[in-house]
Short mmCIF file of C-alpha atoms and ligand atoms in Angstrom, two decimals:
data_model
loop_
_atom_site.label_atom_id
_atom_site.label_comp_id
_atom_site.label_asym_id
_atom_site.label_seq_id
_atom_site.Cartn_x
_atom_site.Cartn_y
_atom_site.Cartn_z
CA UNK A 1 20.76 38.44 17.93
CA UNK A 2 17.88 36.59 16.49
CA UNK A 3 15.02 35.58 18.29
CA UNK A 4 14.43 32.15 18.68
CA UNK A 5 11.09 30.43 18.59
CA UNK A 6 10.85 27.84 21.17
CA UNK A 7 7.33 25.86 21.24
CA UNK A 8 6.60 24.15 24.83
CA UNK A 9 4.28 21.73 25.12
CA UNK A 10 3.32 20.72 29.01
CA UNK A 11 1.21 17.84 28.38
CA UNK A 12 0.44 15.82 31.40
CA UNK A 13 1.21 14.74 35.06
CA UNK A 14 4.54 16.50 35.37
CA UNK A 15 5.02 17.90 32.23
CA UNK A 16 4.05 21.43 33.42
CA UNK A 17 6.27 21.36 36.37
CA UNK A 18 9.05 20.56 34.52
CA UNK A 19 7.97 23.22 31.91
CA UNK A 20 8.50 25.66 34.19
CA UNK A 21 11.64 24.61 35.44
CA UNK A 22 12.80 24.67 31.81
CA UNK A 23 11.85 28.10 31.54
CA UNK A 24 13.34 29.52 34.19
CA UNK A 25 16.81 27.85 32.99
CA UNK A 26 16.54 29.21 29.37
CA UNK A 27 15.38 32.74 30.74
CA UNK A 28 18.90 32.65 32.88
CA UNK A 29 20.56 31.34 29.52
CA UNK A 30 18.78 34.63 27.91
CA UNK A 31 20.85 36.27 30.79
CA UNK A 32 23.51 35.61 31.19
CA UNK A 33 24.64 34.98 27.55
CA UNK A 34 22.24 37.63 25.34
CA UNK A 35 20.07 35.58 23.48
CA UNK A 36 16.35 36.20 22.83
CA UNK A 37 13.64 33.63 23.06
CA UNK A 38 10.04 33.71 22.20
CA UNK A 39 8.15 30.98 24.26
CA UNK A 40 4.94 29.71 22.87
CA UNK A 41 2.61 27.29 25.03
CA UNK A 42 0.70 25.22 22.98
CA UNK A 43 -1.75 22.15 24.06
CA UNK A 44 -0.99 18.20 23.34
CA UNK A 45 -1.77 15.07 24.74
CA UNK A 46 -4.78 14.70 27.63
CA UNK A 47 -4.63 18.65 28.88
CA UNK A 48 -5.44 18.95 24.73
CA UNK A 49 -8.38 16.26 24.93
CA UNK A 50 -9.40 18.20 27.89
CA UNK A 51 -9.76 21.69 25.97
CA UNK A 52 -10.26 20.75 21.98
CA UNK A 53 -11.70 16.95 21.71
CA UNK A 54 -8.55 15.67 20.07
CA UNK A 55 -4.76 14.86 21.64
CA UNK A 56 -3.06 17.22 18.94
CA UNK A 57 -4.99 20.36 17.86
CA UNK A 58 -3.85 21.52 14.12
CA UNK A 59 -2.82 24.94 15.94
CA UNK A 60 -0.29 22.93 18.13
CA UNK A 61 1.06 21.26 14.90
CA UNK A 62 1.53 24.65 12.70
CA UNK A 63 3.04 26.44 15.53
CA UNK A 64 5.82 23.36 16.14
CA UNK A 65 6.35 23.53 12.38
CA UNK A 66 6.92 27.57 12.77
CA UNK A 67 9.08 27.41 15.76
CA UNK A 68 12.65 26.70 15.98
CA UNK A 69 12.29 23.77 18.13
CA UNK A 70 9.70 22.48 20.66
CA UNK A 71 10.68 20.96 24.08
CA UNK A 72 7.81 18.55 25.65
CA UNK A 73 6.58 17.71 29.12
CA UNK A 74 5.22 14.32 29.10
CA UNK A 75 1.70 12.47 27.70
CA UNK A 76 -0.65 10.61 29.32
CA UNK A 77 -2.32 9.18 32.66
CA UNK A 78 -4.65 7.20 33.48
CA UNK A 79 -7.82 9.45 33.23
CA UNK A 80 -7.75 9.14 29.40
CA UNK A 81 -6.62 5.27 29.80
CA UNK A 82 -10.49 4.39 28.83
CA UNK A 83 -10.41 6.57 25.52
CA UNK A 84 -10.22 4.62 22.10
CA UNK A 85 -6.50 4.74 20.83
CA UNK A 86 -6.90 7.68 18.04
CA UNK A 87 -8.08 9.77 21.19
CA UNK A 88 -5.36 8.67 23.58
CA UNK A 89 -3.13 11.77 24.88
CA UNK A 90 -0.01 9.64 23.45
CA UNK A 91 -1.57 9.59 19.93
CA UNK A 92 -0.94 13.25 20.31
CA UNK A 93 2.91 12.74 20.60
CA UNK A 94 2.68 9.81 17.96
CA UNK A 95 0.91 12.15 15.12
CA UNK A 96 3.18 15.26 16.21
CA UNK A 97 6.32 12.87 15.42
CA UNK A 98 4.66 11.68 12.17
CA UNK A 99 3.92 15.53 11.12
CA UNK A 100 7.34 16.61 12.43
CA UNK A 101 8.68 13.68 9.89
CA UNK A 102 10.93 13.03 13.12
CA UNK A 103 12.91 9.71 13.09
CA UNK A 104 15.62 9.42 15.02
CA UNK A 105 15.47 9.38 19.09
CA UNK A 106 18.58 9.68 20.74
CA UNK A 107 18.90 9.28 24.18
CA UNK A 108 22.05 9.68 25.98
CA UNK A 109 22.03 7.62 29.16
CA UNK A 110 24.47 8.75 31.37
CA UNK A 111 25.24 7.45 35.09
CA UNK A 112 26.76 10.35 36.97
CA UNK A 113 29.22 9.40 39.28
CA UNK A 114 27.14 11.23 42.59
CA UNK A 115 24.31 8.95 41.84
CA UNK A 116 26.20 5.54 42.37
CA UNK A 117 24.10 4.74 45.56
CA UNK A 118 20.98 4.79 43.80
CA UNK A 119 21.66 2.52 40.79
CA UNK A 120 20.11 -0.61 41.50
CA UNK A 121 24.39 -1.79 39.62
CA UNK A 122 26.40 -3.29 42.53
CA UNK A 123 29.25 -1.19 42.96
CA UNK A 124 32.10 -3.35 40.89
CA UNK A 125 29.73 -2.53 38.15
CA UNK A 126 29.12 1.55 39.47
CA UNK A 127 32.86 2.33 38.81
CA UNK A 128 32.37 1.06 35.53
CA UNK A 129 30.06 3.42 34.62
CA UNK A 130 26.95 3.84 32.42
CA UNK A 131 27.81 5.83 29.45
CA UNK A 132 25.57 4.63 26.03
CA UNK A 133 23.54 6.64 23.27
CA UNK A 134 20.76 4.84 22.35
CA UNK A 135 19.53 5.82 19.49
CA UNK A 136 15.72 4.50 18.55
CA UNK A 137 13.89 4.68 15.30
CA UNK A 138 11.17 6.36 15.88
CA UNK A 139 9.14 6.82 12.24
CA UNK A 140 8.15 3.04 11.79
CA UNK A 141 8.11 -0.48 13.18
CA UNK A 142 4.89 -1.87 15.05
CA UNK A 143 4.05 1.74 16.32
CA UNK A 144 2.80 3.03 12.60
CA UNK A 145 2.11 -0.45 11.09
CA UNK A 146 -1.53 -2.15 10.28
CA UNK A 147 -3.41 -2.78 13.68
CA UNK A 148 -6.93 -3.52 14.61
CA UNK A 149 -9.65 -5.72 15.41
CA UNK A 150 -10.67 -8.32 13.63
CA UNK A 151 -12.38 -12.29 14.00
CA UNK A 152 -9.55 -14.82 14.69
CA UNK A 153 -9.63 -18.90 14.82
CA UNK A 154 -10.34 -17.60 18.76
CA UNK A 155 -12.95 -14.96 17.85
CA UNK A 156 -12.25 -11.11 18.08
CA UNK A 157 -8.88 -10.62 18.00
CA UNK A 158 -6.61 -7.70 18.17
CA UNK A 159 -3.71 -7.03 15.88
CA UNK A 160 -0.82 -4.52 15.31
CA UNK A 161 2.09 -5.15 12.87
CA UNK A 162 5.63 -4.91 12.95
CA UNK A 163 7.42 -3.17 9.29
CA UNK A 164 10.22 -1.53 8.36
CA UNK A 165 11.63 -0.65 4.87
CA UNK A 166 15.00 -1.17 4.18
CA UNK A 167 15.39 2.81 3.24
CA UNK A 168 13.69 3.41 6.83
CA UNK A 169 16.25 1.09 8.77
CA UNK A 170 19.07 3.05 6.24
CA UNK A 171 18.57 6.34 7.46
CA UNK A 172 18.59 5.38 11.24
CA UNK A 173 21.66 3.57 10.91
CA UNK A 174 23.34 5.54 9.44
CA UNK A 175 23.16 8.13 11.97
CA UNK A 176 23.47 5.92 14.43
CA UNK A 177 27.43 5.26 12.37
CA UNK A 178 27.68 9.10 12.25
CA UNK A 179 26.86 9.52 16.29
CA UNK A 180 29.09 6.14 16.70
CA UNK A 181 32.14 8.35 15.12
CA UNK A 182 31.59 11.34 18.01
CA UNK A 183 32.51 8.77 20.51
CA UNK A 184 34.11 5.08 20.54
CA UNK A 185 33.11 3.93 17.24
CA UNK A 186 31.28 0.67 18.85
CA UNK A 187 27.37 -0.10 17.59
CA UNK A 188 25.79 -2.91 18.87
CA UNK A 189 22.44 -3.21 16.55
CA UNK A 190 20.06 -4.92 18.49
CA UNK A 191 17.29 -6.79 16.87
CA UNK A 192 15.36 -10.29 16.86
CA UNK A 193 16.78 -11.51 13.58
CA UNK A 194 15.90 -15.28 14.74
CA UNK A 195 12.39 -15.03 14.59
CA UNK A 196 10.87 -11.66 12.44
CA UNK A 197 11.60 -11.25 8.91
CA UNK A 198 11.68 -7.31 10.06
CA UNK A 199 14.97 -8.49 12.13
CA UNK A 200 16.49 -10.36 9.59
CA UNK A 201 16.27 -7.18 7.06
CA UNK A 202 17.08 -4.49 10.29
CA UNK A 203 19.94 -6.91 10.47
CA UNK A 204 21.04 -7.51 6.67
CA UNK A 205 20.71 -3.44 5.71
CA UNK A 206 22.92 -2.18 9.23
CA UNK A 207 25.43 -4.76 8.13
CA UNK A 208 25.50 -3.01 4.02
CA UNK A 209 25.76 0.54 5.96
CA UNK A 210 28.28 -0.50 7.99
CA UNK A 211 30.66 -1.45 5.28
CA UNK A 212 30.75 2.34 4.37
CA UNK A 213 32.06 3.15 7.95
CA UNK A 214 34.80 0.78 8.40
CA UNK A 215 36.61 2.45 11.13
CA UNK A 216 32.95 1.72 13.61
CA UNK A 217 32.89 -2.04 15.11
CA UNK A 218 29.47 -3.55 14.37
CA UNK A 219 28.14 -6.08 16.62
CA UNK A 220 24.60 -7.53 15.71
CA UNK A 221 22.38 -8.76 19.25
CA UNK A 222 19.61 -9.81 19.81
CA UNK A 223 17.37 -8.07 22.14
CA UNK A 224 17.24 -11.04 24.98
CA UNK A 225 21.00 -10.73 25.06
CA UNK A 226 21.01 -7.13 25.20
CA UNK A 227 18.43 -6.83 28.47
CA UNK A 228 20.49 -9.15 30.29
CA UNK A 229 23.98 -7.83 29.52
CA UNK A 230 22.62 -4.45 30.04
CA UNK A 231 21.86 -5.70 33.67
CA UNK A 232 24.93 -7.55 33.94
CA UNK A 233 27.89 -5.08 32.23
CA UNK A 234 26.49 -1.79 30.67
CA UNK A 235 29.76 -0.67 30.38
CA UNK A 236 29.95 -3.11 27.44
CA UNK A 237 27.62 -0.51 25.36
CA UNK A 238 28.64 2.56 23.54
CA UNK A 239 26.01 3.05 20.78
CA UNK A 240 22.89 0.75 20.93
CA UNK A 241 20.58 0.95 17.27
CA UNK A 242 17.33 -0.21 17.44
CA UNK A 243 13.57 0.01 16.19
CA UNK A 244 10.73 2.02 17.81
CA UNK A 245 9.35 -0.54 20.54
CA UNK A 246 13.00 -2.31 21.97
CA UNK A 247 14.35 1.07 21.92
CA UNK A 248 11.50 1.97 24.05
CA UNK A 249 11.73 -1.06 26.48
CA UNK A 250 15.82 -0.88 26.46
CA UNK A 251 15.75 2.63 27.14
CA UNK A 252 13.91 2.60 30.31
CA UNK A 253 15.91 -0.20 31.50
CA UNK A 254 19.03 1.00 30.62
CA UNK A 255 17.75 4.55 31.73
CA UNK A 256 16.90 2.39 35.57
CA UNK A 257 20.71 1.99 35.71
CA UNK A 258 22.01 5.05 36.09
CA UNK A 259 19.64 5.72 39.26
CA UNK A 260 16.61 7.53 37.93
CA UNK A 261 15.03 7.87 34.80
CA UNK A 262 14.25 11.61 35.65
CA UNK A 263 17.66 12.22 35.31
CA UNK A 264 17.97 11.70 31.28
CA UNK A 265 16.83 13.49 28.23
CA UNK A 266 16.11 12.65 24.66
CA UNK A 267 16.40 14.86 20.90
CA UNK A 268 14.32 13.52 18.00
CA UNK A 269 15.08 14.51 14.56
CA UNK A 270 13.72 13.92 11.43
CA UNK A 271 13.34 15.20 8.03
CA UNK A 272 12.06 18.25 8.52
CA UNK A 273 14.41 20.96 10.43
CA UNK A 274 12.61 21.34 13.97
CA UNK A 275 13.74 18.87 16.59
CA UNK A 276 11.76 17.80 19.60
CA UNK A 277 13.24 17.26 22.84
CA UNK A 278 11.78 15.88 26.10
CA UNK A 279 12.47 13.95 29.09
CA UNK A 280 12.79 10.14 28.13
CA UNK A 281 10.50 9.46 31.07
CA UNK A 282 7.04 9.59 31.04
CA UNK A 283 4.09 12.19 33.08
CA UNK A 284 4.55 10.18 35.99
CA UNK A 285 0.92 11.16 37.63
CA UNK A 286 1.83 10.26 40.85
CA UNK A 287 4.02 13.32 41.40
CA UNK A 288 1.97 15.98 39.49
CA UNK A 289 1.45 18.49 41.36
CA UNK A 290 3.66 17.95 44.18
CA UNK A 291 6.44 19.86 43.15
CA UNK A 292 8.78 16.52 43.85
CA UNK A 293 9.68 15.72 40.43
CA UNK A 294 13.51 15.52 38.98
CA UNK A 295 13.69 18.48 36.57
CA UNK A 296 17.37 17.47 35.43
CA UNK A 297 16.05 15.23 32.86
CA UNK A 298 14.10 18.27 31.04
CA UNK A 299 16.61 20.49 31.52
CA UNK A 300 19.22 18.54 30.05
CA UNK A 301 16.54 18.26 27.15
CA UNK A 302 16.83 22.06 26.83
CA UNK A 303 20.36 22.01 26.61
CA UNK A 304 20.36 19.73 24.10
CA UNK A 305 17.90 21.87 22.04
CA UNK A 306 20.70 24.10 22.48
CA UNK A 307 23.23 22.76 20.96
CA UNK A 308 21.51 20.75 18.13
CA UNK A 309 18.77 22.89 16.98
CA UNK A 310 19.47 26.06 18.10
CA UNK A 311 23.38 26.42 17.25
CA UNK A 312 23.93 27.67 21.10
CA UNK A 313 26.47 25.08 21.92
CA UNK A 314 28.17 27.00 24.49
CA UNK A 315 24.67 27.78 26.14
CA UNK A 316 23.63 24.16 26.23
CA UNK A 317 27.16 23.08 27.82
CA UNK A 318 26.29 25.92 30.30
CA UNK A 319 23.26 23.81 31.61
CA UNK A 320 24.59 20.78 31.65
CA UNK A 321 27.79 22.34 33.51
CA UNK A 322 25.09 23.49 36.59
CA UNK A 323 23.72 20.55 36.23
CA UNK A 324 26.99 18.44 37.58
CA UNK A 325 27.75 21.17 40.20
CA UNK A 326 24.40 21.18 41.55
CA UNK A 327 24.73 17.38 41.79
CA UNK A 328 28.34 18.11 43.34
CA UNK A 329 26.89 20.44 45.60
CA UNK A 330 24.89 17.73 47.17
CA UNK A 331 21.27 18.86 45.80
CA UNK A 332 19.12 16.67 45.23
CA UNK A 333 15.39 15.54 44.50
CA UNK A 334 13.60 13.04 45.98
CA UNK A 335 14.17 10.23 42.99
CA UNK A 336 17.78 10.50 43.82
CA UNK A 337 18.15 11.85 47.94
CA UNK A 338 20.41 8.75 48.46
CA UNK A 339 23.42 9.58 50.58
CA UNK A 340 25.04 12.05 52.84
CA UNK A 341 25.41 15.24 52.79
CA UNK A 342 22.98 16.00 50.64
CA UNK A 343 20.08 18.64 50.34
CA UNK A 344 16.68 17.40 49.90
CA UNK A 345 14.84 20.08 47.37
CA UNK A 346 11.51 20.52 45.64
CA UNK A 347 11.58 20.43 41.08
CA UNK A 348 11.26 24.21 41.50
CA UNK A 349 13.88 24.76 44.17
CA UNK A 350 16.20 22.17 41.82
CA UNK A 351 15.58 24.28 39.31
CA UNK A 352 16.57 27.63 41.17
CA UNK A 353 19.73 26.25 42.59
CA UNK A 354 20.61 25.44 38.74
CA UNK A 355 19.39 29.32 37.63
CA UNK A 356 21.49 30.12 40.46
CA UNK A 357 24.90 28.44 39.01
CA UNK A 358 24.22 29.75 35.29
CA UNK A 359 24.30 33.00 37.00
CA UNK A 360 26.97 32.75 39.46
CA UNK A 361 30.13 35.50 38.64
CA UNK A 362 33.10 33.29 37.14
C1 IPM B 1 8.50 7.72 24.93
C2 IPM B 1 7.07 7.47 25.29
C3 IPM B 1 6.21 7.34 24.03
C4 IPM B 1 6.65 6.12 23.25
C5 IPM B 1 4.70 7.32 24.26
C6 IPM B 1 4.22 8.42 25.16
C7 IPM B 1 3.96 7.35 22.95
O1 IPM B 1 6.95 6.37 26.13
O2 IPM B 1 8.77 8.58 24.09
O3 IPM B 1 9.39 7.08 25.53
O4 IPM B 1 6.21 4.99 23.53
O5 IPM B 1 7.42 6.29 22.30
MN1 MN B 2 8.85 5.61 26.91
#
């Protein structure tokens, strides 16, 4: 078989933790089904401002564009919060997106059924369920438009702008319709179409896709509606479109739901063919280090590398298949040790229990 290049990039606060954990899963994969990975460590975010001066070293860049697909930790803290933005450890993860040409992040938030007790949902709304893939345009909107400083009628001012262009907001959606025909062919695009001209063309160009996929139910909201009836009925949602920064609020919050964000991961594609995949949420400093971190949500990132870049479908569905019985067997981390019967572990003794059930004789 192959070898397959897989570029791992710890970053920060937790990231290397979970980095670990991942390895250990894919190196039980390796077992237990016969494939061959190469692992390659390279540096981004603050660890990278640390060593090299800058939050994404060229090398790290050429080896992601070499490798068959890179899995990330997490960027930033705050002891690079005082560095000028083009020197911030998440300009690392912006630039490697904009190099990578990546443009769609999907992130399937999923409320297991074991966590009930810790979503914040009252429990009429628990036995609904949480099932929605967001899916969040990554390549544009206020993240990559024209920002700075400048003298306003107040004096210095800051400034960052919101664009999209209409063959941008094409491309999302219409993977978003393509992901929306996997599963119950129900979008709601979410945008602020009474107030930014961006909304009112996000708005205008999903509605022209949409009339090439008939058989998916378009709903247009706008992004006030969709925070509150995420709080009040997320069971309303199956695919949710939207640009770079609501899909980055509405994913944490929808993410809160399901009972912790460590428990969810995220793909991005693009244009080019390597994928990135990473926890949705974020270094979390006040863990690092204390080997109490939720690994599920990297290691679901893995599988998902699996089965979308790596053509191991059967490998990914593997993890994610110890993930649910070591949630049935009552393990747990701290984020989510709500409950009884349950065993309190560490991120590396998660991890081991999940090695453990890849390995286990059918
Ligand atoms: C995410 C992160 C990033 C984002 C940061 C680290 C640049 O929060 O991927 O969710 O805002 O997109
Ligand atoms: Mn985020």
């Amino acid at each position: 078989m192959k070898k397959l290049t897989i570029t791992f990039l710890q970053g920060d606060g937790v990231g290397p933790e979970l980095i670990d954990a991942a390895k250990k899963v894919l190196t039980a994969i390796e077992h237990r089904f016969g494939c061959d990975f190469f692992y390659n460590d390279m540096l981004i975010g603050g660890a990278a401002v640390d060593k090299t001066g800058v939050p994404l070293p060229d090398e790290t860049v050429a080896a992601c564009r070499e490798s068959d697909a890179v899995l990330l930790g997490a960027v930033g803290g705050p002891k690079w919060d005082s560095l000028s933005g083009h020197l911030r450890p998440e300009k690392g993860l912006l630039s490697l997106r904009a190099a990578l040409e990546l443009y769609a992040n999907v992130r399937p938030i999923v409320m297991y059924n074991e966590l009930a007790a810790c979503s914040p949902l009252n429990e009429q709304l628990t036995k609904k369920g949480v099932n929605i893939m967001l899916v969040r345009e990554i390549g544009g909107g206020i993240y990559t438009g024209e920002r700075g400083y400048r003298d306003g009628a107040y004096g210095q001012e800051a400034y960052d702008t919101e664009r999209y262009s209409i063959s941008e907001i094409e491309r999302i959606a219409k993977l978003a319709f393509e992901v929306a025909r996997t599963r119950n062919k129900k979008i709601v695009s979410v945008d602020k179409a009474n107030v930014l001209e961006t909304g009112r063309l996000w708005r205008a160009t999903v509605t022209l896709i949409g009339s090439s996929y008939p058989d998916v139910k378009l709903e247009h909201m706008l992004v006030e509606d969709c925070a509150a009836l995420l709080a009040k009925d997320p069971s309303r949602f199956d695919v949710i479109l939207t640009s770079n920064l609501f899909g980055e609020i509405l994913s944490d919050q929808a993410a809160t739901l399901t009972g912790s964000v460590g428990m969810l991961p995220s793909s991005s594609l693009g244009l080019s063919k390597v994928g990135l995949y990473s926890p949705i949420h974020g270094p979390q400093t006040e863990l690092a280090g204390k080997d109490a971190a939720n690994p599920v949500g990297m290691l679901l990132s893995a599988a998902m590398m699996l089965g979308q870049s790596l053509d191991l479908v059967e490998e990914g569905a593997a993890i994610e298949s110890a993930v649910r019985k070591a949630l049935a067997r009552g393990y747990r981390t701290p984020d989510i040790a709500v409950g009884k019967k349950i065993t309190q572990l560490s991120c590396s003794k998660m991890a081991d229990e999940i090695v453990n059930i890849i390995l286990e004789k059918k």
